[in-house]
PDB file of C-alpha atoms in Angstrom:
ATOM      1  CA  MET U   1       6.611 -38.845 -32.707  1.00 50.00           C
ATOM      2  CA  SER U   2       3.831 -38.737 -35.631  1.00 51.00           C
ATOM      3  CA  LEU U   3       1.035 -36.972 -36.327  1.00 44.00           C
ATOM      4  CA  SER U   4      -1.571 -39.516 -34.886  1.00 51.00           C
ATOM      5  CA  ALA U   5       0.368 -40.795 -32.224  1.00 48.00           C
ATOM      6  CA  VAL U   6       0.333 -37.479 -31.137  1.00 45.00           C
ATOM      7  CA  ASP U   7      -3.512 -37.379 -31.217  1.00 51.00           C
ATOM      8  CA  ALA U   8      -4.275 -40.682 -29.698  1.00 50.00           C
ATOM      9  CA  SER U   9      -1.835 -39.361 -26.953  1.00 56.00           C
ATOM     10  CA  THR U  10      -3.830 -36.296 -26.182  1.00 62.00           C
ATOM     11  CA  ASP U  11      -7.476 -37.838 -26.787  1.00 73.00           C
ATOM     12  CA  GLY U  12      -6.006 -40.731 -23.877  1.00 75.00           C
ATOM     13  CA  ARG U  13      -5.404 -37.672 -21.356  1.00 82.00           C
ATOM     14  CA  VAL U  14      -8.865 -36.254 -22.234  1.00 87.00           C
ATOM     15  CA  LEU U  15     -10.434 -39.227 -21.538  1.00 91.00           C
ATOM     16  CA  ARG U  16      -8.005 -39.569 -18.519  1.00 90.00           C
ATOM     17  CA  ARG U  17      -9.622 -36.491 -16.981  1.00 90.00           C
ATOM     18  CA  GLU U  18     -13.303 -37.293 -17.953  1.00 93.00           C
ATOM     19  CA  ARG U  19     -13.061 -40.574 -16.439  1.00 94.00           C
ATOM     20  CA  ASN U  20     -10.895 -39.196 -13.158  1.00 95.00           C
ATOM     21  CA  ARG U  21     -12.705 -36.062 -12.583  1.00 95.00           C
ATOM     22  CA  ALA U  22     -16.004 -38.973 -12.773  1.00 95.00           C
ATOM     23  CA  GLU U  23     -15.078 -40.355 -10.122  1.00 96.00           C
ATOM     24  CA  ILE U  24     -14.572 -38.412  -7.573  1.00 96.00           C
ATOM     25  CA  VAL U  25     -17.969 -36.879  -8.782  1.00 95.00           C
ATOM     26  CA  ASP U  26     -19.120 -40.715  -7.695  1.00 95.00           C
ATOM     27  CA  ALA U  27     -17.147 -40.907  -4.761  1.00 96.00           C
ATOM     28  CA  LEU U  28     -18.567 -37.660  -3.713  1.00 93.00           C
ATOM     29  CA  LEU U  29     -22.082 -38.617  -4.169  1.00 91.00           C
ATOM     30  CA  ALA U  30     -21.610 -42.046  -2.485  1.00 92.00           C
ATOM     31  CA  LEU U  31     -20.457 -40.215   0.850  1.00 92.00           C
ATOM     32  CA  LEU U  32     -23.656 -37.706   0.681  1.00 87.00           C
ATOM     33  CA  ARG U  33     -26.118 -41.189   0.745  1.00 84.00           C
ATOM     34  CA  GLU U  34     -24.199 -42.707   3.110  1.00 88.00           C
ATOM     35  CA  GLY U  35     -25.312 -40.047   5.104  1.00 80.00           C
ATOM     36  CA  HIS U  36     -21.820 -38.574   5.821  1.00 83.00           C
ATOM     37  CA  ILE U  37     -21.478 -34.526   6.260  1.00 74.00           C
ATOM     38  CA  GLU U  38     -18.421 -33.815   6.461  1.00 75.00           C
ATOM     39  CA  VAL U  39     -16.194 -34.939   3.753  1.00 85.00           C
ATOM     40  CA  SER U  40     -12.991 -33.906   3.426  1.00 90.00           C
ATOM     41  CA  ALA U  41     -10.829 -34.069   0.646  1.00 92.00           C
ATOM     42  CA  ALA U  42      -9.095 -37.053   1.859  1.00 94.00           C
ATOM     43  CA  ALA U  43     -11.957 -39.255   1.913  1.00 95.00           C
ATOM     44  CA  ILE U  44     -12.906 -38.297  -1.334  1.00 95.00           C
ATOM     45  CA  ALA U  45     -10.051 -39.256  -2.792  1.00 95.00           C
ATOM     46  CA  GLU U  46      -9.674 -42.473  -1.267  1.00 96.00           C
ATOM     47  CA  ARG U  47     -13.148 -43.402  -1.917  1.00 96.00           C
ATOM     48  CA  ALA U  48     -12.308 -42.342  -5.330  1.00 96.00           C
ATOM     49  CA  LYS U  49      -9.096 -44.306  -5.293  1.00 95.00           C
ATOM     50  CA  LEU U  50      -6.824 -41.233  -6.056  1.00 95.00           C
ATOM     51  CA  SER U  51      -4.734 -38.958  -4.690  1.00 94.00           C
ATOM     52  CA  GLU U  52      -5.777 -35.469  -3.065  1.00 94.00           C
ATOM     53  CA  ARG U  53      -3.805 -33.693  -5.736  1.00 94.00           C
ATOM     54  CA  SER U  54      -5.982 -35.519  -8.163  1.00 92.00           C
ATOM     55  CA  ILE U  55      -9.218 -33.702  -7.007  1.00 94.00           C
ATOM     56  CA  PHE U  56      -7.258 -30.464  -6.912  1.00 93.00           C
ATOM     57  CA  ARG U  57      -5.965 -31.093 -10.440  1.00 94.00           C
ATOM     58  CA  TYR U  58      -9.871 -32.225 -11.886  1.00 94.00           C
ATOM     59  CA  PHE U  59     -11.748 -29.077 -10.365  1.00 94.00           C
ATOM     60  CA  ASP U  60     -10.229 -25.310  -9.190  1.00 92.00           C
ATOM     61  CA  ASP U  61     -11.748 -25.656  -5.791  1.00 88.00           C
ATOM     62  CA  LEU U  62     -14.058 -27.583  -3.517  1.00 84.00           C
ATOM     63  CA  ASP U  63     -17.070 -25.153  -4.586  1.00 80.00           C
ATOM     64  CA  ASP U  64     -16.553 -26.252  -7.945  1.00 86.00           C
ATOM     65  CA  LEU U  65     -16.656 -29.993  -7.408  1.00 89.00           C
ATOM     66  CA  TYR U  66     -19.761 -28.984  -5.434  1.00 82.00           C
ATOM     67  CA  ARG U  67     -21.435 -27.196  -7.918  1.00 81.00           C
ATOM     68  CA  THR U  68     -20.108 -30.278 -10.791  1.00 86.00           C
ATOM     69  CA  VAL U  69     -21.720 -32.096  -8.532  1.00 85.00           C
ATOM     70  CA  CYS U  70     -25.282 -30.559  -8.006  1.00 78.00           C
ATOM     71  CA  ALA U  71     -25.102 -30.266 -11.775  1.00 77.00           C
ATOM     72  CA  VAL U  72     -24.467 -33.718 -12.181  1.00 85.00           C
ATOM     73  CA  GLN U  73     -27.314 -35.009  -9.431  1.00 81.00           C
ATOM     74  CA  LEU U  74     -29.525 -32.379 -10.824  1.00 74.00           C
ATOM     75  CA  GLU U  75     -29.454 -33.765 -13.963  1.00 78.00           C
ATOM     76  CA  ARG U  76     -30.269 -37.639 -12.624  1.00 81.00           C
ATOM     77  CA  GLU U  77     -32.918 -36.723 -10.719  1.00 77.00           C
ATOM     78  CA  SER U  78     -34.996 -34.820 -13.146  1.00 73.00           C
ATOM     79  CA  LYS U  79     -36.486 -37.821 -14.512  1.00 74.00           C
ATOM     80  CA  HIS U  80     -38.059 -38.068 -10.823  1.00 74.00           C
ATOM     81  CA  ALA U  81     -39.008 -34.386 -11.028  1.00 76.00           C
ATOM     82  CA  THR U  82     -41.403 -35.340 -13.748  1.00 80.00           C
ATOM     83  CA  ILE U  83     -45.175 -35.433 -13.237  1.00 82.00           C
ATOM     84  CA  ASP U  84     -47.519 -37.784 -15.540  1.00 76.00           C
ATOM     85  CA  SER U  85     -49.778 -36.220 -17.014  1.00 74.00           C
ATOM     86  CA  PHE U  86     -48.832 -32.359 -16.243  1.00 81.00           C
ATOM     87  CA  SER U  87     -51.806 -30.317 -15.744  1.00 79.00           C
ATOM     88  CA  ARG U  88     -54.201 -32.987 -16.987  1.00 88.00           C
ATOM     89  CA  GLY U  89     -57.190 -35.202 -15.888  1.00 93.00           C
ATOM     90  CA  SER U  90     -59.426 -34.507 -12.797  1.00 96.00           C
ATOM     91  CA  THR U  91     -58.076 -32.790  -9.672  1.00 97.00           C
ATOM     92  CA  GLU U  92     -58.122 -36.049  -8.273  1.00 97.00           C
ATOM     93  CA  ASP U  93     -56.103 -37.260 -10.773  1.00 96.00           C
ATOM     94  CA  LYS U  94     -53.852 -33.864 -10.378  1.00 97.00           C
ATOM     95  CA  ILE U  95     -53.076 -34.934  -6.806  1.00 98.00           C
ATOM     96  CA  ALA U  96     -52.750 -38.454  -7.416  1.00 97.00           C
ATOM     97  CA  HIS U  97     -50.106 -37.604 -10.039  1.00 95.00           C
ATOM     98  CA  PHE U  98     -48.739 -34.962  -7.903  1.00 96.00           C
ATOM     99  CA  VAL U  99     -47.921 -36.821  -4.519  1.00 97.00           C
ATOM    100  CA  GLU U 100     -46.743 -39.995  -6.521  1.00 95.00           C
ATOM    101  CA  GLN U 101     -44.002 -37.177  -7.949  1.00 94.00           C
ATOM    102  CA  ARG U 102     -43.259 -35.709  -5.030  1.00 96.00           C
ATOM    103  CA  VAL U 103     -42.607 -39.554  -2.825  1.00 96.00           C
ATOM    104  CA  ARG U 104     -40.710 -40.323  -5.856  1.00 94.00           C
ATOM    105  CA  LEU U 105     -38.321 -37.354  -5.988  1.00 93.00           C
ATOM    106  CA  PHE U 106     -37.865 -36.794  -2.222  1.00 94.00           C
ATOM    107  CA  THR U 107     -37.151 -40.687  -1.795  1.00 93.00           C
ATOM    108  CA  SER U 108     -34.920 -40.528  -4.540  1.00 88.00           C
ATOM    109  CA  ILE U 109     -32.900 -37.788  -3.267  1.00 86.00           C
ATOM    110  CA  GLY U 110     -32.359 -39.021   0.247  1.00 83.00           C
ATOM    111  CA  ASN U 111     -29.579 -38.340   2.417  1.00 80.00           C
ATOM    112  CA  ILE U 112     -27.963 -36.392  -0.980  1.00 82.00           C
ATOM    113  CA  GLY U 113     -31.343 -33.568   0.194  1.00 83.00           C
ATOM    114  CA  ARG U 114     -30.173 -33.482   4.070  1.00 82.00           C
ATOM    115  CA  ALA U 115     -26.570 -33.257   3.217  1.00 79.00           C
ATOM    116  CA  SER U 116     -27.276 -31.042   1.134  1.00 80.00           C
ATOM    117  CA  ARG U 117     -29.526 -28.544   3.214  1.00 83.00           C
ATOM    118  CA  VAL U 118     -26.597 -29.132   5.862  1.00 79.00           C
ATOM    119  CA  PHE U 119     -23.360 -27.184   3.634  1.00 76.00           C
ATOM    120  CA  ALA U 120     -26.479 -24.409   2.215  1.00 81.00           C
ATOM    121  CA  HIS U 121     -25.978 -22.450   5.150  1.00 81.00           C
ATOM    122  CA  ARG U 122     -21.384 -22.133   4.101  1.00 77.00           C
ATOM    123  CA  ASN U 123     -22.059 -23.135   0.750  1.00 80.00           C
ATOM    124  CA  THR U 124     -22.920 -19.936  -1.875  1.00 82.00           C
ATOM    125  CA  VAL U 125     -22.645 -23.195  -5.097  1.00 78.00           C
ATOM    126  CA  ILE U 126     -25.160 -24.933  -3.429  1.00 81.00           C
ATOM    127  CA  ALA U 127     -27.578 -22.352  -1.276  1.00 86.00           C
ATOM    128  CA  LYS U 128     -27.621 -21.267  -4.972  1.00 87.00           C
ATOM    129  CA  GLU U 129     -29.004 -24.264  -6.352  1.00 83.00           C
ATOM    130  CA  LEU U 130     -31.442 -25.081  -3.671  1.00 87.00           C
ATOM    131  CA  ARG U 131     -32.889 -21.639  -3.986  1.00 90.00           C
ATOM    132  CA  ARG U 132     -33.444 -22.278  -7.754  1.00 88.00           C
ATOM    133  CA  ALA U 133     -34.295 -26.070  -7.046  1.00 88.00           C
ATOM    134  CA  ARG U 134     -37.558 -24.380  -4.589  1.00 91.00           C
ATOM    135  CA  VAL U 135     -38.134 -21.861  -6.811  1.00 93.00           C
ATOM    136  CA  LEU U 136     -38.145 -24.438  -9.730  1.00 91.00           C
ATOM    137  CA  LEU U 137     -40.936 -26.597  -7.564  1.00 93.00           C
ATOM    138  CA  ARG U 138     -43.844 -24.137  -6.502  1.00 95.00           C
ATOM    139  CA  ARG U 139     -43.938 -22.660 -10.071  1.00 94.00           C
ATOM    140  CA  GLN U 140     -45.133 -26.612 -10.655  1.00 95.00           C
ATOM    141  CA  ILE U 141     -47.564 -26.383  -7.834  1.00 96.00           C
ATOM    142  CA  ALA U 142     -49.315 -23.181  -9.654  1.00 95.00           C
ATOM    143  CA  ASP U 143     -48.878 -24.684 -13.060  1.00 95.00           C
ATOM    144  CA  HIS U 144     -49.997 -28.482 -12.573  1.00 96.00           C
ATOM    145  CA  PHE U 145     -53.186 -26.651 -10.544  1.00 97.00           C
ATOM    146  CA  ALA U 146     -53.751 -23.919 -12.093  1.00 96.00           C
ATOM    147  CA  ASP U 147     -57.238 -24.661 -12.909  1.00 96.00           C
ATOM    148  CA  GLU U 148     -58.169 -25.484  -9.320  1.00 97.00           C
ATOM    149  CA  ILE U 149     -56.768 -22.615  -7.580  1.00 98.00           C
ATOM    150  CA  ALA U 150     -58.241 -19.913 -10.035  1.00 97.00           C
ATOM    151  CA  ALA U 151     -61.255 -21.753  -9.314  1.00 97.00           C
ATOM    152  CA  LEU U 152     -60.289 -20.723  -5.685  1.00 97.00           C
ATOM    153  CA  PRO U 153     -62.076 -17.587  -3.508  1.00 96.00           C
ATOM    154  CA  SER U 154     -59.505 -14.878  -3.878  1.00 94.00           C
ATOM    155  CA  ALA U 155     -58.445 -14.274  -0.740  1.00 92.00           C
ATOM    156  CA  GLU U 156     -56.983 -17.670  -1.046  1.00 95.00           C
ATOM    157  CA  ARG U 157     -55.126 -18.173  -4.521  1.00 93.00           C
ATOM    158  CA  SER U 158     -52.311 -16.273  -3.220  1.00 86.00           C
ATOM    159  CA  HIS U 159     -51.620 -18.709  -0.850  1.00 95.00           C
ATOM    160  CA  ALA U 160     -52.725 -21.920  -1.543  1.00 97.00           C
ATOM    161  CA  ALA U 161     -49.616 -22.719  -3.612  1.00 96.00           C
ATOM    162  CA  THR U 162     -47.419 -22.274  -1.005  1.00 96.00           C
ATOM    163  CA  ILE U 163     -49.215 -23.797   1.299  1.00 98.00           C
ATOM    164  CA  ILE U 164     -48.917 -26.610  -0.934  1.00 98.00           C
ATOM    165  CA  ASP U 165     -45.337 -26.076  -1.244  1.00 97.00           C
ATOM    166  CA  SER U 166     -44.926 -25.800   2.317  1.00 97.00           C
ATOM    167  CA  LEU U 167     -46.565 -29.456   2.711  1.00 97.00           C
ATOM    168  CA  CYS U 168     -44.792 -31.044   0.312  1.00 97.00           C
ATOM    169  CA  ASN U 169     -41.797 -29.876   0.293  1.00 96.00           C
ATOM    170  CA  PHE U 170     -38.761 -31.847   1.369  1.00 94.00           C
ATOM    171  CA  GLU U 171     -37.793 -30.824   4.667  1.00 95.00           C
ATOM    172  CA  SER U 172     -41.521 -31.929   5.290  1.00 97.00           C
ATOM    173  CA  PHE U 173     -41.225 -35.049   3.895  1.00 97.00           C
ATOM    174  CA  SER U 174     -37.882 -36.028   5.563  1.00 94.00           C
ATOM    175  CA  ILE U 175     -39.325 -35.303   8.589  1.00 96.00           C
ATOM    176  CA  MET U 176     -42.233 -37.386   8.312  1.00 98.00           C
ATOM    177  CA  ARG U 177     -39.653 -39.813   7.715  1.00 95.00           C
ATOM    178  CA  SER U 178     -36.737 -39.610   9.923  1.00 92.00           C
ATOM    179  CA  ASP U 179     -39.065 -38.399  12.658  1.00 95.00           C
ATOM    180  CA  TYR U 180     -42.296 -39.463  12.855  1.00 97.00           C
ATOM    181  CA  ASP U 181     -41.213 -42.809  11.156  1.00 97.00           C
ATOM    182  CA  MET U 182     -44.228 -42.643   8.749  1.00 98.00           C
ATOM    183  CA  THR U 183     -44.138 -45.511   6.292  1.00 98.00           C
ATOM    184  CA  ILE U 184     -44.392 -43.901   2.335  1.00 98.00           C
ATOM    185  CA  ALA U 185     -48.175 -44.933   1.894  1.00 98.00           C
ATOM    186  CA  SER U 186     -48.873 -42.957   5.385  1.00 98.00           C
ATOM    187  CA  ILE U 187     -46.781 -40.388   3.946  1.00 98.00           C
ATOM    188  CA  THR U 188     -48.813 -40.238   0.573  1.00 98.00           C
ATOM    189  CA  THR U 189     -52.654 -40.250   2.749  1.00 98.00           C
ATOM    190  CA  THR U 190     -51.227 -37.257   4.473  1.00 98.00           C
ATOM    191  CA  LEU U 191     -50.108 -35.446   1.431  1.00 99.00           C
ATOM    192  CA  THR U 192     -53.304 -36.750  -1.118  1.00 99.00           C
ATOM    193  CA  THR U 193     -55.343 -35.406   2.357  1.00 99.00           C
ATOM    194  CA  GLY U 194     -53.910 -31.637   2.606  1.00 98.00           C
ATOM    195  CA  ILE U 195     -53.620 -31.165  -0.673  1.00 99.00           C
ATOM    196  CA  ARG U 196     -57.382 -31.796  -1.286  1.00 98.00           C
ATOM    197  CA  LYS U 197     -58.310 -29.485   1.733  1.00 98.00           C
ATOM    198  CA  VAL U 198     -56.626 -26.589   0.351  1.00 98.00           C
ATOM    199  CA  LEU U 199     -58.038 -27.073  -3.568  1.00 98.00           C
ATOM    200  CA  SER U 200     -62.242 -27.980  -1.711  1.00 93.00           C
TER     201      SER U 200
END
């Protein structure tokens, strides 16, 4: 066999491996989006149209798969985590941009966000990613509203970001959507009013 043929064969195997890994990741993400909480290796393999053994050929274990899924999902959702005109504009503009970003982000996450919180208590990979995401989103609040928080009485400053974070996190959004059956417009008004009161 010629060197070029060996290279072509190697390239083909690498491409097939990457394609199959992507199929497995997309299969798990699709199942989570549909609201499936307990996702077995067999269900993932069936959705990906691959053998169950393939999952453990391309991933060390399910933790490795979930770690990869978290990384892929984080990359895909990163565009939704950006606040327009970050830390610029009037307080009302900043509140509007912030609320729009959180609603957009949490709507996009949907069932995957709910499933990840169910898995977190028994999957250290997901728990770690959730903690990291929460820290980043809370820091975003402190940075975006830095001027407004600095203008508050000293006794209120340390609590302001925490209150906004408690009001504007995924869990609160999910409760308003699923349990209270609120529309996006109603949630937007609620969050806007709440943040305005904290910063006034």
